[in-house]
Amino acid sequence: MADNQHAIFSFQVTVLSSFLALKYRGDDIVSLFQSHPETMWVALVSLLCYCISYQFEPRFGQVGRGGMGLFGSILSISLASLLFDDGVSFVVYSLWALLSNCEIMWPVIQVLWSWVYQTSEDGSPPFSSNTLEMVGVRN
């Protein structure tokens, strides 16, 4: 599993690096560390943490694979955000956070959904005017 994940990750980073080289070719920018210092430091730290997780994987299994997945995706999204404008890169980060946490958040969303749309014993919705008056909310 780790070898497949590592192969996909290395391909992804190679492709993103090639696109970045094409985008910033010929510009007066000396380094991406000068034009986008925060994003590049996040990418560099994520790369180092990915390498550490890769070394931990044979010994600690799930922890190493989880770290590789987390830090690899942070590195990939950091490099991908450099391909877009600043406003769009915020959307890219937000979509990544939303989609990567979807598996974790789905049970919470289901509980909230069922709580909001539940009906009481008499068939009235949970937030009827009587319920709101009981907690001190006036119309």
PDB file of N, CA and C in Angstrom, residues 12-67:
ATOM      1  N   GLN A  12       2.615  12.880  -8.719  1.00  0.00           N
ATOM      2  CA  GLN A  12       1.846  14.108  -8.527  1.00  0.00           C
ATOM      3  C   GLN A  12       2.767  15.308  -8.286  1.00  0.00           C
ATOM      4  N   VAL A  13       3.760  15.141  -7.439  1.00  0.00           N
ATOM      5  CA  VAL A  13       4.683  16.239  -7.148  1.00  0.00           C
ATOM      6  C   VAL A  13       5.509  16.586  -8.387  1.00  0.00           C
ATOM      7  N   THR A  14       5.910  15.585  -9.161  1.00  0.00           N
ATOM      8  CA  THR A  14       6.666  15.827 -10.387  1.00  0.00           C
ATOM      9  C   THR A  14       5.840  16.628 -11.391  1.00  0.00           C
ATOM     10  N   VAL A  15       4.581  16.260 -11.562  1.00  0.00           N
ATOM     11  CA  VAL A  15       3.706  16.970 -12.499  1.00  0.00           C
ATOM     12  C   VAL A  15       3.464  18.399 -12.021  1.00  0.00           C
ATOM     13  N   LEU A  16       3.163  18.577 -10.734  1.00  0.00           N
ATOM     14  CA  LEU A  16       2.934  19.926 -10.211  1.00  0.00           C
ATOM     15  C   LEU A  16       4.189  20.785 -10.334  1.00  0.00           C
ATOM     16  N   SER A  17       5.353  20.215 -10.069  1.00  0.00           N
ATOM     17  CA  SER A  17       6.608  20.965 -10.210  1.00  0.00           C
ATOM     18  C   SER A  17       6.839  21.376 -11.661  1.00  0.00           C
ATOM     19  N   SER A  18       6.498  20.513 -12.596  1.00  0.00           N
ATOM     20  CA  SER A  18       6.650  20.848 -14.018  1.00  0.00           C
ATOM     21  C   SER A  18       5.715  21.990 -14.416  1.00  0.00           C
ATOM     22  N   PHE A  19       4.463  21.937 -13.940  1.00  0.00           N
ATOM     23  CA  PHE A  19       3.523  23.018 -14.231  1.00  0.00           C
ATOM     24  C   PHE A  19       3.976  24.335 -13.610  1.00  0.00           C
ATOM     25  N   LEU A  20       4.533  24.272 -12.405  1.00  0.00           N
ATOM     26  CA  LEU A  20       5.041  25.487 -11.763  1.00  0.00           C
ATOM     27  C   LEU A  20       6.224  26.057 -12.539  1.00  0.00           C
ATOM     28  N   ALA A  21       7.101  25.186 -13.040  1.00  0.00           N
ATOM     29  CA  ALA A  21       8.240  25.657 -13.835  1.00  0.00           C
ATOM     30  C   ALA A  21       7.754  26.318 -15.115  1.00  0.00           C
ATOM     31  N   LEU A  22       6.702  25.782 -15.723  1.00  0.00           N
ATOM     32  CA  LEU A  22       6.146  26.406 -16.930  1.00  0.00           C
ATOM     33  C   LEU A  22       5.481  27.734 -16.625  1.00  0.00           C
ATOM     34  N   LYS A  23       4.754  27.811 -15.527  1.00  0.00           N
ATOM     35  CA  LYS A  23       4.045  29.042 -15.192  1.00  0.00           C
ATOM     36  C   LYS A  23       5.009  30.171 -14.859  1.00  0.00           C
ATOM     37  N   TYR A  24       6.050  29.886 -14.104  1.00  0.00           N
ATOM     38  CA  TYR A  24       6.956  30.936 -13.643  1.00  0.00           C
ATOM     39  C   TYR A  24       8.214  31.059 -14.488  1.00  0.00           C
ATOM     40  N   ARG A  25       8.237  30.451 -15.648  1.00  0.00           N
ATOM     41  CA  ARG A  25       9.379  30.543 -16.545  1.00  0.00           C
ATOM     42  C   ARG A  25       9.429  31.943 -17.164  1.00  0.00           C
ATOM     43  N   GLY A  26      10.565  32.558 -17.153  1.00  0.00           N
ATOM     44  CA  GLY A  26      10.756  33.846 -17.794  1.00  0.00           C
ATOM     45  C   GLY A  26      10.316  35.040 -16.970  1.00  0.00           C
ATOM     46  N   ASP A  27       9.706  34.799 -15.806  1.00  0.00           N
ATOM     47  CA  ASP A  27       9.326  35.921 -14.964  1.00  0.00           C
ATOM     48  C   ASP A  27      10.559  36.476 -14.263  1.00  0.00           C
ATOM     49  N   ASP A  28      10.400  37.653 -13.708  1.00  0.00           N
ATOM     50  CA  ASP A  28      11.506  38.260 -12.969  1.00  0.00           C
ATOM     51  C   ASP A  28      11.611  37.719 -11.545  1.00  0.00           C
ATOM     52  N   ILE A  29      10.789  36.734 -11.229  1.00  0.00           N
ATOM     53  CA  ILE A  29      10.813  36.144  -9.897  1.00  0.00           C
ATOM     54  C   ILE A  29      12.051  35.253  -9.788  1.00  0.00           C
ATOM     55  N   VAL A  30      12.856  35.549  -8.793  1.00  0.00           N
ATOM     56  CA  VAL A  30      14.063  34.767  -8.591  1.00  0.00           C
ATOM     57  C   VAL A  30      13.707  33.400  -8.002  1.00  0.00           C
ATOM     58  N   SER A  31      12.758  33.359  -7.073  1.00  0.00           N
ATOM     59  CA  SER A  31      12.417  32.119  -6.389  1.00  0.00           C
ATOM     60  C   SER A  31      10.969  32.176  -5.935  1.00  0.00           C
ATOM     61  N   LEU A  32      10.321  31.017  -5.898  1.00  0.00           N
ATOM     62  CA  LEU A  32       8.973  30.960  -5.333  1.00  0.00           C
ATOM     63  C   LEU A  32       8.988  31.231  -3.837  1.00  0.00           C
ATOM     64  N   PHE A  33      10.144  31.011  -3.194  1.00  0.00           N
ATOM     65  CA  PHE A  33      10.261  31.347  -1.783  1.00  0.00           C
ATOM     66  C   PHE A  33      10.200  32.855  -1.559  1.00  0.00           C
ATOM     67  N   GLN A  34      10.515  33.652  -2.581  1.00  0.00           N
ATOM     68  CA  GLN A  34      10.395  35.101  -2.468  1.00  0.00           C
ATOM     69  C   GLN A  34       8.995  35.584  -2.800  1.00  0.00           C
ATOM     70  N   SER A  35       8.354  34.962  -3.783  1.00  0.00           N
ATOM     71  CA  SER A  35       7.030  35.427  -4.188  1.00  0.00           C
ATOM     72  C   SER A  35       5.913  34.843  -3.322  1.00  0.00           C
ATOM     73  N   HIS A  36       6.061  33.627  -2.835  1.00  0.00           N
ATOM     74  CA  HIS A  36       5.047  32.965  -2.008  1.00  0.00           C
ATOM     75  C   HIS A  36       5.727  32.281  -0.821  1.00  0.00           C
ATOM     76  N   PRO A  37       6.272  33.052   0.116  1.00  0.00           N
ATOM     77  CA  PRO A  37       7.078  32.436   1.179  1.00  0.00           C
ATOM     78  C   PRO A  37       6.279  31.515   2.103  1.00  0.00           C
ATOM     79  N   GLU A  38       5.058  31.905   2.492  1.00  0.00           N
ATOM     80  CA  GLU A  38       4.290  31.072   3.424  1.00  0.00           C
ATOM     81  C   GLU A  38       3.929  29.729   2.792  1.00  0.00           C
ATOM     82  N   THR A  39       3.444  29.781   1.573  1.00  0.00           N
ATOM     83  CA  THR A  39       3.029  28.552   0.897  1.00  0.00           C
ATOM     84  C   THR A  39       4.217  27.621   0.675  1.00  0.00           C
ATOM     85  N   MET A  40       5.343  28.173   0.301  1.00  0.00           N
ATOM     86  CA  MET A  40       6.513  27.339   0.059  1.00  0.00           C
ATOM     87  C   MET A  40       7.056  26.726   1.355  1.00  0.00           C
ATOM     88  N   TRP A  41       6.982  27.459   2.462  1.00  0.00           N
ATOM     89  CA  TRP A  41       7.436  26.888   3.722  1.00  0.00           C
ATOM     90  C   TRP A  41       6.486  25.787   4.186  1.00  0.00           C
ATOM     91  N   VAL A  42       5.187  25.978   3.969  1.00  0.00           N
ATOM     92  CA  VAL A  42       4.233  24.906   4.286  1.00  0.00           C
ATOM     93  C   VAL A  42       4.553  23.676   3.442  1.00  0.00           C
ATOM     94  N   ALA A  43       4.847  23.889   2.158  1.00  0.00           N
ATOM     95  CA  ALA A  43       5.178  22.780   1.263  1.00  0.00           C
ATOM     96  C   ALA A  43       6.468  22.082   1.704  1.00  0.00           C
ATOM     97  N   LEU A  44       7.474  22.859   2.074  1.00  0.00           N
ATOM     98  CA  LEU A  44       8.753  22.277   2.493  1.00  0.00           C
ATOM     99  C   LEU A  44       8.613  21.481   3.792  1.00  0.00           C
ATOM    100  N   VAL A  45       7.916  22.040   4.765  1.00  0.00           N
ATOM    101  CA  VAL A  45       7.702  21.331   6.034  1.00  0.00           C
ATOM    102  C   VAL A  45       6.870  20.075   5.798  1.00  0.00           C
ATOM    103  N   SER A  46       5.872  20.166   4.925  1.00  0.00           N
ATOM    104  CA  SER A  46       5.054  18.990   4.604  1.00  0.00           C
ATOM    105  C   SER A  46       5.886  17.902   3.933  1.00  0.00           C
ATOM    106  N   LEU A  47       6.804  18.312   3.063  1.00  0.00           N
ATOM    107  CA  LEU A  47       7.679  17.339   2.419  1.00  0.00           C
ATOM    108  C   LEU A  47       8.568  16.634   3.444  1.00  0.00           C
ATOM    109  N   LEU A  48       9.123  17.389   4.373  1.00  0.00           N
ATOM    110  CA  LEU A  48       9.966  16.789   5.412  1.00  0.00           C
ATOM    111  C   LEU A  48       9.155  15.848   6.300  1.00  0.00           C
ATOM    112  N   CYS A  49       7.944  16.257   6.664  1.00  0.00           N
ATOM    113  CA  CYS A  49       7.092  15.404   7.487  1.00  0.00           C
ATOM    114  C   CYS A  49       6.660  14.158   6.714  1.00  0.00           C
ATOM    115  N   TYR A  50       6.442  14.294   5.405  1.00  0.00           N
ATOM    116  CA  TYR A  50       6.119  13.133   4.580  1.00  0.00           C
ATOM    117  C   TYR A  50       7.277  12.133   4.594  1.00  0.00           C
ATOM    118  N   CYS A  51       8.477  12.644   4.462  1.00  0.00           N
ATOM    119  CA  CYS A  51       9.656  11.763   4.464  1.00  0.00           C
ATOM    120  C   CYS A  51       9.812  11.053   5.798  1.00  0.00           C
ATOM    121  N   ILE A  52       9.569  11.755   6.886  1.00  0.00           N
ATOM    122  CA  ILE A  52       9.639  11.127   8.213  1.00  0.00           C
ATOM    123  C   ILE A  52       8.559  10.055   8.346  1.00  0.00           C
ATOM    124  N   SER A  53       7.343  10.359   7.877  1.00  0.00           N
ATOM    125  CA  SER A  53       6.252   9.372   7.924  1.00  0.00           C
ATOM    126  C   SER A  53       6.570   8.162   7.064  1.00  0.00           C
ATOM    127  N   TYR A  54       7.216   8.386   5.944  1.00  0.00           N
ATOM    128  CA  TYR A  54       7.595   7.287   5.060  1.00  0.00           C
ATOM    129  C   TYR A  54       8.588   6.352   5.771  1.00  0.00           C
ATOM    130  N   GLN A  55       9.473   6.936   6.564  1.00  0.00           N
ATOM    131  CA  GLN A  55      10.426   6.121   7.322  1.00  0.00           C
ATOM    132  C   GLN A  55       9.742   5.378   8.472  1.00  0.00           C
ATOM    133  N   PHE A  56       8.687   5.976   9.057  1.00  0.00           N
ATOM    134  CA  PHE A  56       7.969   5.342  10.157  1.00  0.00           C
ATOM    135  C   PHE A  56       7.035   4.231   9.696  1.00  0.00           C
ATOM    136  N   GLU A  57       6.654   4.240   8.431  1.00  0.00           N
ATOM    137  CA  GLU A  57       5.637   3.313   7.931  1.00  0.00           C
ATOM    138  C   GLU A  57       5.977   1.844   8.161  1.00  0.00           C
ATOM    139  N   PRO A  58       7.200   1.369   7.902  1.00  0.00           N
ATOM    140  CA  PRO A  58       7.452  -0.064   8.134  1.00  0.00           C
ATOM    141  C   PRO A  58       7.331  -0.463   9.609  1.00  0.00           C
ATOM    142  N   ARG A  59       7.688   0.427  10.491  1.00  0.00           N
ATOM    143  CA  ARG A  59       7.689   0.089  11.916  1.00  0.00           C
ATOM    144  C   ARG A  59       6.339   0.336  12.581  1.00  0.00           C
ATOM    145  N   PHE A  60       5.671   1.439  12.206  1.00  0.00           N
ATOM    146  CA  PHE A  60       4.452   1.825  12.916  1.00  0.00           C
ATOM    147  C   PHE A  60       3.186   1.686  12.069  1.00  0.00           C
ATOM    148  N   GLY A  61       3.312   1.237  10.842  1.00  0.00           N
ATOM    149  CA  GLY A  61       2.169   0.913   9.994  1.00  0.00           C
ATOM    150  C   GLY A  61       1.173   2.036   9.782  1.00  0.00           C
ATOM    151  N   GLN A  62       0.069   1.978  10.513  1.00  0.00           N
ATOM    152  CA  GLN A  62      -1.052   2.902  10.299  1.00  0.00           C
ATOM    153  C   GLN A  62      -0.654   4.353  10.551  1.00  0.00           C
ATOM    154  N   VAL A  63       0.168   4.600  11.548  1.00  0.00           N
ATOM    155  CA  VAL A  63       0.600   5.972  11.835  1.00  0.00           C
ATOM    156  C   VAL A  63       1.425   6.515  10.670  1.00  0.00           C
ATOM    157  N   GLY A  64       2.321   5.705  10.145  1.00  0.00           N
ATOM    158  CA  GLY A  64       3.134   6.137   9.011  1.00  0.00           C
ATOM    159  C   GLY A  64       2.310   6.395   7.770  1.00  0.00           C
ATOM    160  N   ARG A  65       1.347   5.499   7.489  1.00  0.00           N
ATOM    161  CA  ARG A  65       0.490   5.686   6.309  1.00  0.00           C
ATOM    162  C   ARG A  65      -0.403   6.908   6.464  1.00  0.00           C
ATOM    163  N   GLY A  66      -0.923   7.102   7.676  1.00  0.00           N
ATOM    164  CA  GLY A  66      -1.757   8.282   7.921  1.00  0.00           C
ATOM    165  C   GLY A  66      -0.976   9.569   7.755  1.00  0.00           C
ATOM    166  N   GLY A  67       0.255   9.583   8.276  1.00  0.00           N
ATOM    167  CA  GLY A  67       1.108  10.760   8.121  1.00  0.00           C
ATOM    168  C   GLY A  67       1.465  11.014   6.673  1.00  0.00           C
TER     169      GLY A  67
END
